[in-house]
PDB file of C-alpha atoms in Angstrom:
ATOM      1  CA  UNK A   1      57.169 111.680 -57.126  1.00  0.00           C
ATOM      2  CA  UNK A   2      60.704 112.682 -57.635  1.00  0.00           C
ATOM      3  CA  UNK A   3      63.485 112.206 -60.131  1.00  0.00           C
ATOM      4  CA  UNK A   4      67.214 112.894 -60.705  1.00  0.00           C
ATOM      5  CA  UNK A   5      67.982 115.161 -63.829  1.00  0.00           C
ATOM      6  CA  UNK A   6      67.780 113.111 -66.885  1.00  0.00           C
ATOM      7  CA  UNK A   7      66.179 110.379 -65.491  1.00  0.00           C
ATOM      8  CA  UNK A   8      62.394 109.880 -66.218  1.00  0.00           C
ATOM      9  CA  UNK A   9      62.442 107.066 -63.472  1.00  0.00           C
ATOM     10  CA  UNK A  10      61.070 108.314 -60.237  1.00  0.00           C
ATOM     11  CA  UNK A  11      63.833 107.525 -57.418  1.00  0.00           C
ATOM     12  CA  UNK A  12      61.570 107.780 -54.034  1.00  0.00           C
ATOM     13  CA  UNK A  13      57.805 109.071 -53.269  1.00  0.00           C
ATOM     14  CA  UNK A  14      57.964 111.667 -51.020  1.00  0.00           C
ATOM     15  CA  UNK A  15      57.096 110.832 -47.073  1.00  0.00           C
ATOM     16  CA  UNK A  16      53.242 111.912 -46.941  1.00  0.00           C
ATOM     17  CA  UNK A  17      52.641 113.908 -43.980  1.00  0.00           C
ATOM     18  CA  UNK A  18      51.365 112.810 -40.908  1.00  0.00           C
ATOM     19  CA  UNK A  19      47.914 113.442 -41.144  1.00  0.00           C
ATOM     20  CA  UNK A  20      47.777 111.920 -44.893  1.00  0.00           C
ATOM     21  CA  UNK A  21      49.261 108.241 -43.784  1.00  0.00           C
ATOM     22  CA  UNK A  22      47.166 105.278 -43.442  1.00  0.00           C
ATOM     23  CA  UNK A  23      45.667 105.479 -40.229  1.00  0.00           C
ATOM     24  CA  UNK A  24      44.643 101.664 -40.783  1.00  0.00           C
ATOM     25  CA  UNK A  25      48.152 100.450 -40.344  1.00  0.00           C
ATOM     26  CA  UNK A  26      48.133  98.135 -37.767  1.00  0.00           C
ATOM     27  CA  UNK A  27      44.723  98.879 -36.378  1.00  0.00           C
ATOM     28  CA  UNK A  28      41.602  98.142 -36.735  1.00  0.00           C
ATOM     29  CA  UNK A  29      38.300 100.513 -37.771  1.00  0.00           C
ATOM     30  CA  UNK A  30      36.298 100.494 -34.315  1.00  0.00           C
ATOM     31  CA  UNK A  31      33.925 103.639 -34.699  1.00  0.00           C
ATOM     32  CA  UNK A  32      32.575 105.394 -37.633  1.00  0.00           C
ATOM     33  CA  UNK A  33      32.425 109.329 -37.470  1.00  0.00           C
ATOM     34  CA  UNK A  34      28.861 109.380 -37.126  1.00  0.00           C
ATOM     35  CA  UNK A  35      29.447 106.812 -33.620  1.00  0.00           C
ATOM     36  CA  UNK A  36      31.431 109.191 -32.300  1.00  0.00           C
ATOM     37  CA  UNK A  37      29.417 111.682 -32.895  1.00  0.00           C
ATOM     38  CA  UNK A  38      26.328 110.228 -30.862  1.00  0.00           C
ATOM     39  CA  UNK A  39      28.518 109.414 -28.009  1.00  0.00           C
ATOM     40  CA  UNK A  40      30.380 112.940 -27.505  1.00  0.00           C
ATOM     41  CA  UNK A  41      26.589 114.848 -27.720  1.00  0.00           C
ATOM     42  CA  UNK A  42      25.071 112.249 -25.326  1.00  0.00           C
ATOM     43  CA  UNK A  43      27.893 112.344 -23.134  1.00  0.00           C
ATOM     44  CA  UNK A  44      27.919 116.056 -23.160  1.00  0.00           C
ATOM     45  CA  UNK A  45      24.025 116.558 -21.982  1.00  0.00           C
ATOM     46  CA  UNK A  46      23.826 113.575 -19.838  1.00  0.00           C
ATOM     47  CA  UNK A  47      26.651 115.388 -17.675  1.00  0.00           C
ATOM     48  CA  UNK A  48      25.378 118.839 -17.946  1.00  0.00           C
ATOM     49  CA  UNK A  49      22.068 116.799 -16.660  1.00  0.00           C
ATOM     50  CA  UNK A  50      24.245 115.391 -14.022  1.00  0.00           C
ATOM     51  CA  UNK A  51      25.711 118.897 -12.996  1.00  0.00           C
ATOM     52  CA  UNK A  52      22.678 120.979 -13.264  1.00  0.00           C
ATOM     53  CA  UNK A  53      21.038 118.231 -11.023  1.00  0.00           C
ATOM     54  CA  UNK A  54      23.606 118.217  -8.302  1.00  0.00           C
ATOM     55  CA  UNK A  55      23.863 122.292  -8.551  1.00  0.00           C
ATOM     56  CA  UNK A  56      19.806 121.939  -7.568  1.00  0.00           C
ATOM     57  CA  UNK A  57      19.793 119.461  -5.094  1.00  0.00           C
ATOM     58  CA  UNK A  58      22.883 119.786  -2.952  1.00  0.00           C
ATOM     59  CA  UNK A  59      22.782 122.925  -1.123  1.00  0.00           C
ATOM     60  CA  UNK A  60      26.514 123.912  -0.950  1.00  0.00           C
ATOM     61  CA  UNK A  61      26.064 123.771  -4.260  1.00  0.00           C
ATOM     62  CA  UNK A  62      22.908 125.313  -4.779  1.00  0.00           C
ATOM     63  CA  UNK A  63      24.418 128.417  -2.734  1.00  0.00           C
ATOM     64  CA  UNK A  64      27.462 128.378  -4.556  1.00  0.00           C
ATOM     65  CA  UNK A  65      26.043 128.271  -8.342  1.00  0.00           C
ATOM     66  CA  UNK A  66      23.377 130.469  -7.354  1.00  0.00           C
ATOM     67  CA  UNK A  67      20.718 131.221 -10.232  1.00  0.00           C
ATOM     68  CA  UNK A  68      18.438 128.733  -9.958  1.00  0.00           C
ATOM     69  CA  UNK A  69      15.989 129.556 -12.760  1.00  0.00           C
ATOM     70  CA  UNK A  70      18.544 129.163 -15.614  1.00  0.00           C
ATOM     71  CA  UNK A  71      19.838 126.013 -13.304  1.00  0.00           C
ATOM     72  CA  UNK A  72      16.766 124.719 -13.620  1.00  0.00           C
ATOM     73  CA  UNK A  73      15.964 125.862 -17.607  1.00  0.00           C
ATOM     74  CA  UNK A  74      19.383 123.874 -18.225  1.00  0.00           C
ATOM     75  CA  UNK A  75      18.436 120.942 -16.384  1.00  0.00           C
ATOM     76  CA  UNK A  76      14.791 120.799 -18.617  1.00  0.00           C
ATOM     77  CA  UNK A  77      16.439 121.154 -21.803  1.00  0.00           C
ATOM     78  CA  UNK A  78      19.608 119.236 -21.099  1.00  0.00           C
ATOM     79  CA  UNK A  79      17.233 116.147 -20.016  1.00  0.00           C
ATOM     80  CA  UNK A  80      14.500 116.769 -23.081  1.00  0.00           C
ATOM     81  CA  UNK A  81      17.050 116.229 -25.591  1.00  0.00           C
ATOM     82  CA  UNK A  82      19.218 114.058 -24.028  1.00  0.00           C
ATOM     83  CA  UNK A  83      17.740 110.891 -26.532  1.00  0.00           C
ATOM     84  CA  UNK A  84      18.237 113.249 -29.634  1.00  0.00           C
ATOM     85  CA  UNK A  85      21.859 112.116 -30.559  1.00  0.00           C
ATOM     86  CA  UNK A  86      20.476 108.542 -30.149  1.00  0.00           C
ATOM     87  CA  UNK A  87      17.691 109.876 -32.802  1.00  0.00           C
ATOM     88  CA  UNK A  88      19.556 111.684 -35.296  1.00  0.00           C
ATOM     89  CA  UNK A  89      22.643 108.409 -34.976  1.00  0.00           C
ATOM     90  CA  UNK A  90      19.743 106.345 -36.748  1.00  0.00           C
ATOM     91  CA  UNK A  91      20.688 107.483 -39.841  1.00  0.00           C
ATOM     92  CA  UNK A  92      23.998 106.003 -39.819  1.00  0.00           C
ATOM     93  CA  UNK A  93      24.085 102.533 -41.016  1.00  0.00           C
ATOM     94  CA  UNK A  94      27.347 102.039 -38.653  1.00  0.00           C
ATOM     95  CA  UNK A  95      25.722 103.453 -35.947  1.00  0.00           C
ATOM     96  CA  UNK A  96      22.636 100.969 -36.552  1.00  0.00           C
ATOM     97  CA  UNK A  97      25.069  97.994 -37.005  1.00  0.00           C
ATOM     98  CA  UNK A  98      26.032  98.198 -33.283  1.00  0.00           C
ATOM     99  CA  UNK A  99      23.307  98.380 -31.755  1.00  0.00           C
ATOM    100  CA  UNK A 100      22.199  95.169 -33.408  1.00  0.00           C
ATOM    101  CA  UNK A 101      25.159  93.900 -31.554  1.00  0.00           C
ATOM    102  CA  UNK A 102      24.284  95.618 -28.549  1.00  0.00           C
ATOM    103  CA  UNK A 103      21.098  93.865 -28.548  1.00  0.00           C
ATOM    104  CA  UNK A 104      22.162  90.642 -28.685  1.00  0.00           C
ATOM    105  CA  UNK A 105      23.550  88.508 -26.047  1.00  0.00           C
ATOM    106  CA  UNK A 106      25.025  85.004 -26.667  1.00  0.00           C
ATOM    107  CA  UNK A 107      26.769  82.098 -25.086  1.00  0.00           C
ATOM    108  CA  UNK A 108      30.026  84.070 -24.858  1.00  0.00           C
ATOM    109  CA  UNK A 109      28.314  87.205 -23.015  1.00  0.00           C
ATOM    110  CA  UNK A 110      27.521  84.602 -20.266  1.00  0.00           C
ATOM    111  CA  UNK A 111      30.819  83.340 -19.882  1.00  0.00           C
ATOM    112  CA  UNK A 112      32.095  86.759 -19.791  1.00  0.00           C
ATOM    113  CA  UNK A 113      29.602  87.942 -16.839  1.00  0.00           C
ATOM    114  CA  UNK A 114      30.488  84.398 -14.822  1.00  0.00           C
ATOM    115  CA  UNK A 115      33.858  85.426 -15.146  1.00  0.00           C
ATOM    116  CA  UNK A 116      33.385  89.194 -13.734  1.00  0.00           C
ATOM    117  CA  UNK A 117      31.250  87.755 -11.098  1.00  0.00           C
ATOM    118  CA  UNK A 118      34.710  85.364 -10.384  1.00  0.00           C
ATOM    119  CA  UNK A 119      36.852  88.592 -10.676  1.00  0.00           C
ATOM    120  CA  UNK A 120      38.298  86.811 -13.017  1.00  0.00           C
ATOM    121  CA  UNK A 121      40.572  88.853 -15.454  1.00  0.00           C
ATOM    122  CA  UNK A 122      42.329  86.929 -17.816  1.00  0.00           C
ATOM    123  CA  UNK A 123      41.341  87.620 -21.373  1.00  0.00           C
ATOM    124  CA  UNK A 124      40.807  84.227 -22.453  1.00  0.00           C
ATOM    125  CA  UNK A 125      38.095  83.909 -19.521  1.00  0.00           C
ATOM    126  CA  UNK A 126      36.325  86.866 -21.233  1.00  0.00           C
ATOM    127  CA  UNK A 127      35.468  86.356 -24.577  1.00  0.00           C
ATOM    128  CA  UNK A 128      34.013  89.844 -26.393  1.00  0.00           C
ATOM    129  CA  UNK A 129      32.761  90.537 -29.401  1.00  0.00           C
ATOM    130  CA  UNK A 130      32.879  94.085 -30.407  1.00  0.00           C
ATOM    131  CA  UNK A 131      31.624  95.132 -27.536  1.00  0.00           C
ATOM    132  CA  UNK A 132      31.425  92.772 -23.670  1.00  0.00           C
ATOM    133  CA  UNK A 133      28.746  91.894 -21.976  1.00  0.00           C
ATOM    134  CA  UNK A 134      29.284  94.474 -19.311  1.00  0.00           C
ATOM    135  CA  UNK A 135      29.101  97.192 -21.918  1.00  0.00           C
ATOM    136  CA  UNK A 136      25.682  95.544 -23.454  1.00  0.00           C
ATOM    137  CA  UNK A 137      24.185  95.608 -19.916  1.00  0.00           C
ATOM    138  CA  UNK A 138      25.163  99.242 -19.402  1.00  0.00           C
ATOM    139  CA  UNK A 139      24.131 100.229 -22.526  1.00  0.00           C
ATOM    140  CA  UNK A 140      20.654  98.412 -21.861  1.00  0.00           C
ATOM    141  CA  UNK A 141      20.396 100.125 -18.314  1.00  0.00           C
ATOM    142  CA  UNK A 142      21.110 103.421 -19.513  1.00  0.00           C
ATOM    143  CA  UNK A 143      18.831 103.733 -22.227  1.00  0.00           C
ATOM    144  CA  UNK A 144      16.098 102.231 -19.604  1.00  0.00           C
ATOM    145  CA  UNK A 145      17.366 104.904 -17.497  1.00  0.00           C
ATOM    146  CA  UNK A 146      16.966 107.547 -19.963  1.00  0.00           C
ATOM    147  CA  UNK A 147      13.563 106.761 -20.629  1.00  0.00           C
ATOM    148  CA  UNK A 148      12.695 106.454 -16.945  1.00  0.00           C
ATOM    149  CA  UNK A 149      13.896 110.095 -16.410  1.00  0.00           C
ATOM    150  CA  UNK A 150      12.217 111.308 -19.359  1.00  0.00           C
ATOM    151  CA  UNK A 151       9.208 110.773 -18.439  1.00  0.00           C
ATOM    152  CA  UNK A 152       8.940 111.629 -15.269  1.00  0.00           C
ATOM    153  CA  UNK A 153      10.949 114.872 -15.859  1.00  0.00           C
ATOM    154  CA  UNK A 154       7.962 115.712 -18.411  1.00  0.00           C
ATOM    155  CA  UNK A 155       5.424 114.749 -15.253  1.00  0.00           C
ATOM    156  CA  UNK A 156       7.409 117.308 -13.584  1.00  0.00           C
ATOM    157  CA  UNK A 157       7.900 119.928 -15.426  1.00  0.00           C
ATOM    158  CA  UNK A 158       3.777 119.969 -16.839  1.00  0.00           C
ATOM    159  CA  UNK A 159       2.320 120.149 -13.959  1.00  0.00           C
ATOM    160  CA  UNK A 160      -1.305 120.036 -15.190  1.00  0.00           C
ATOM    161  CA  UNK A 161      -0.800 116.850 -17.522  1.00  0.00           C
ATOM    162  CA  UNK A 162      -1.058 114.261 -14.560  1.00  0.00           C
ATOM    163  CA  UNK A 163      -2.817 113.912 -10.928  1.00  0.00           C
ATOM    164  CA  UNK A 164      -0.462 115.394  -8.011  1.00  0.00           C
ATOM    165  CA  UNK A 165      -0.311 111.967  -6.796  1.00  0.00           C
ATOM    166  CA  UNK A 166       1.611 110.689 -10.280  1.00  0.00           C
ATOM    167  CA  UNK A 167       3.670 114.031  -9.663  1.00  0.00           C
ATOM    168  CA  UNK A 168       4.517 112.299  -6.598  1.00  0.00           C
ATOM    169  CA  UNK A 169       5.858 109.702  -7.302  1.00  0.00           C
ATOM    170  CA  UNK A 170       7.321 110.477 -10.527  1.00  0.00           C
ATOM    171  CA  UNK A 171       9.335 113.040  -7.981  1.00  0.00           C
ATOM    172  CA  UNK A 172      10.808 110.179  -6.107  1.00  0.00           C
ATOM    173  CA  UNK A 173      11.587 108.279  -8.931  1.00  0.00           C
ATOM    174  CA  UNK A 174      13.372 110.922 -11.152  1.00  0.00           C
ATOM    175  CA  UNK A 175      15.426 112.062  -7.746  1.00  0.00           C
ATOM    176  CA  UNK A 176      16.507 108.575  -6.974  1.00  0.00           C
ATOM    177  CA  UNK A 177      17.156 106.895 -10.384  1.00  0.00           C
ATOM    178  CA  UNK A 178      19.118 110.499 -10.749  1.00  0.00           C
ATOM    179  CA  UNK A 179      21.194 109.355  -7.863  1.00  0.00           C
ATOM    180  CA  UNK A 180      21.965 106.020  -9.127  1.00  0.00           C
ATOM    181  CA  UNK A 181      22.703 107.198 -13.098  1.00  0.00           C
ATOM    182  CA  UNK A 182      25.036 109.623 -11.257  1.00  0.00           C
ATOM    183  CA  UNK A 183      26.979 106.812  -9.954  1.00  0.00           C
ATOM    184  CA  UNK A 184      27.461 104.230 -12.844  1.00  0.00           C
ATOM    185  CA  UNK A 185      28.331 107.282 -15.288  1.00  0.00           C
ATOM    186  CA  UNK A 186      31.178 108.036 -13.094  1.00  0.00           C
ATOM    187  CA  UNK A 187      31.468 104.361 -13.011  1.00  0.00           C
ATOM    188  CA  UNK A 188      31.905 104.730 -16.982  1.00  0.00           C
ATOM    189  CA  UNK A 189      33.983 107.201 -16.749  1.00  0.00           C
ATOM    190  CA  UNK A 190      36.467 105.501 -14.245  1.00  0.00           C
ATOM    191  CA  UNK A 191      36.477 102.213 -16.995  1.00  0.00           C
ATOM    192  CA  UNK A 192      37.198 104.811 -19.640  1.00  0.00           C
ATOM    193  CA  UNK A 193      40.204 106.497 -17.878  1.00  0.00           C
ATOM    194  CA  UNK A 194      41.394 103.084 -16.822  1.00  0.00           C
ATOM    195  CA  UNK A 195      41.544 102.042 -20.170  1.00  0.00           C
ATOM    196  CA  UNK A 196      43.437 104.669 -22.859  1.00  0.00           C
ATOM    197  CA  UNK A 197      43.490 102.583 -26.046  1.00  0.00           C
ATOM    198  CA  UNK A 198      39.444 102.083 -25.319  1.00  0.00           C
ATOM    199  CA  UNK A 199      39.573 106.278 -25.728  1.00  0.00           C
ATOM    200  CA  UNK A 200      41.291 106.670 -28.460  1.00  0.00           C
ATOM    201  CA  UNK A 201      39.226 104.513 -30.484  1.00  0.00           C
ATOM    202  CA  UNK A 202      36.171 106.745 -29.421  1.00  0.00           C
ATOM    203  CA  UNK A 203      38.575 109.485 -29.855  1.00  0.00           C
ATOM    204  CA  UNK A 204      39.966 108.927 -33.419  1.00  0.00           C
ATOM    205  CA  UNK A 205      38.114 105.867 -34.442  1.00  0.00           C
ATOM    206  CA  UNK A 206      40.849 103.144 -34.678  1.00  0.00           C
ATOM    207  CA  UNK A 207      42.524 100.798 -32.402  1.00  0.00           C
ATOM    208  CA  UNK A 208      45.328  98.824 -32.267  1.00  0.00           C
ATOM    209  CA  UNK A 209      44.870  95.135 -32.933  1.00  0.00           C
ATOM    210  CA  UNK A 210      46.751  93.759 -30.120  1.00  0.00           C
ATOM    211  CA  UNK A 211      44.437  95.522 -27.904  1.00  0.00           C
ATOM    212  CA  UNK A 212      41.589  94.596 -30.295  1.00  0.00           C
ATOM    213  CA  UNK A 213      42.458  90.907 -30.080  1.00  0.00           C
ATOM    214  CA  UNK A 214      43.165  90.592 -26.020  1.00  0.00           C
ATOM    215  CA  UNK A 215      39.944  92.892 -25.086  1.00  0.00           C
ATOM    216  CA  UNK A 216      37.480  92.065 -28.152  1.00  0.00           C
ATOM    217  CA  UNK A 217      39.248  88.917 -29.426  1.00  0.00           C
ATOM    218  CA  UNK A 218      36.007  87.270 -31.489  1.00  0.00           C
ATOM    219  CA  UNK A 219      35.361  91.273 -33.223  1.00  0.00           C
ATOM    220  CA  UNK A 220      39.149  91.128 -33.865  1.00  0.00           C
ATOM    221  CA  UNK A 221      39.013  87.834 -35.489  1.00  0.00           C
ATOM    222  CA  UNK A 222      35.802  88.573 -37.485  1.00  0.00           C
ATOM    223  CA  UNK A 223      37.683  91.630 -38.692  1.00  0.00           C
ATOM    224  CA  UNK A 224      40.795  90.589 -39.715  1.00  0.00           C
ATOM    225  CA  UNK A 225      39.197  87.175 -41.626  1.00  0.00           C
ATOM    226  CA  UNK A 226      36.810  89.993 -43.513  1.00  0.00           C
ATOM    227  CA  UNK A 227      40.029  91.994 -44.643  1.00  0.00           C
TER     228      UNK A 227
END
């Protein structure tokens, strides 16, 4: 606070810095620290899973990365603790919150999926909560996926814990569902670069509420009657 001499009445605060102001003005809390935190490490193995698999299966690749052995060490340990952000996010009573949500699918997730099947984009055909259905069955499918991989990845890697015929097919399995986790990450990623305001809310945390309200209009409303 400042004051002119001989005055003890304070004339103006001072302007607080940018990185002191209220990041709450006009926006709206979306992800706590701890959120963020789970999705950056995840994101970060599950793509150095992705790469280390494509660097071992595509040849031009193969030839062009070259050794194999830490390729493959990479790969192991990328794909073993993959679920450990997941693990470690429990502790976080935010990070628990959501995926109550993400478990649960009501009336409005169904008329949000009949209107993607429609292609229909209007907002007001696509009721969300805090997060749409299309996110909920990703999410769902992806930590299915995850699973999946695991365990065939372990049948894989110790060879003389199963029969060569569960090696097998635990092979085919882990090389196909690769393939087709492959494609609806970059899926996610193409959604997440199509959409900036949904990245900076992973990014910093907070949104704006007129994004909030068009994309996620019944979490928007919830969160604005609780403030």
């Amino acid at each position: 606070m400042t004051s002119t001499p001989g005055s003890a009445v304070p004339t103006a605060a001072p302007t607080p810095p940018p990185s002191e102001r209220p990041e709450s003005e006009g926006k709206l809390r979306r992800f706590s620290r701890a959120e963020r935190w789970v999705h950056r490490t995840t994101a970060a193995l599950m793509l150095l899973c992705i790469a280390t698999a494509a660097a071992l299966y595509v040849p031009q690749l193969a030839e062009l990365v070259g050794r194999r052995p830490l390729v493959v060490t990479l790969h192991q340990w990328s794909g073993l603790l993959t679920p450990a952000p997941f693990l470690l996010g429990l502790a976080s009573p935010a990070f628990r919150a959501d995926l109550r949500r993400l478990n649960r699918f009501g009336a409005h997730d169904r008329t949000w999926l009949r209107a993607a099947r429609r292609r229909d984009r209007s907002p007001e055909s696509r009721p969300a909560g805090k997060f749409n259905a299309g996110q909920k069955v990703y999410a769902s499918w992806i930590a299915g996926a995850v699973l999946v991989m695991l365990a065939t990845g372990l049948m894989m890697w110790f060879t003389s814990l199963t029969p060569l015929v569960w090696r097998t097919s635990a092979t085919f399995v882990h090389d196909w569902l690769a393939l087709a986790v492959g494609i609806v990450v970059a899926g996610h990623v193409a959604k997440a670069l199509a959409d900036p305001e949904a990245r900076r809310g992973m990014r910093t945390g907070w949104v704006e509420r007129g994004w909030a309200r068009r994309e996620h209009a019944l979490w928007a409303a919830d969160e604005t009657d609780d403030a």
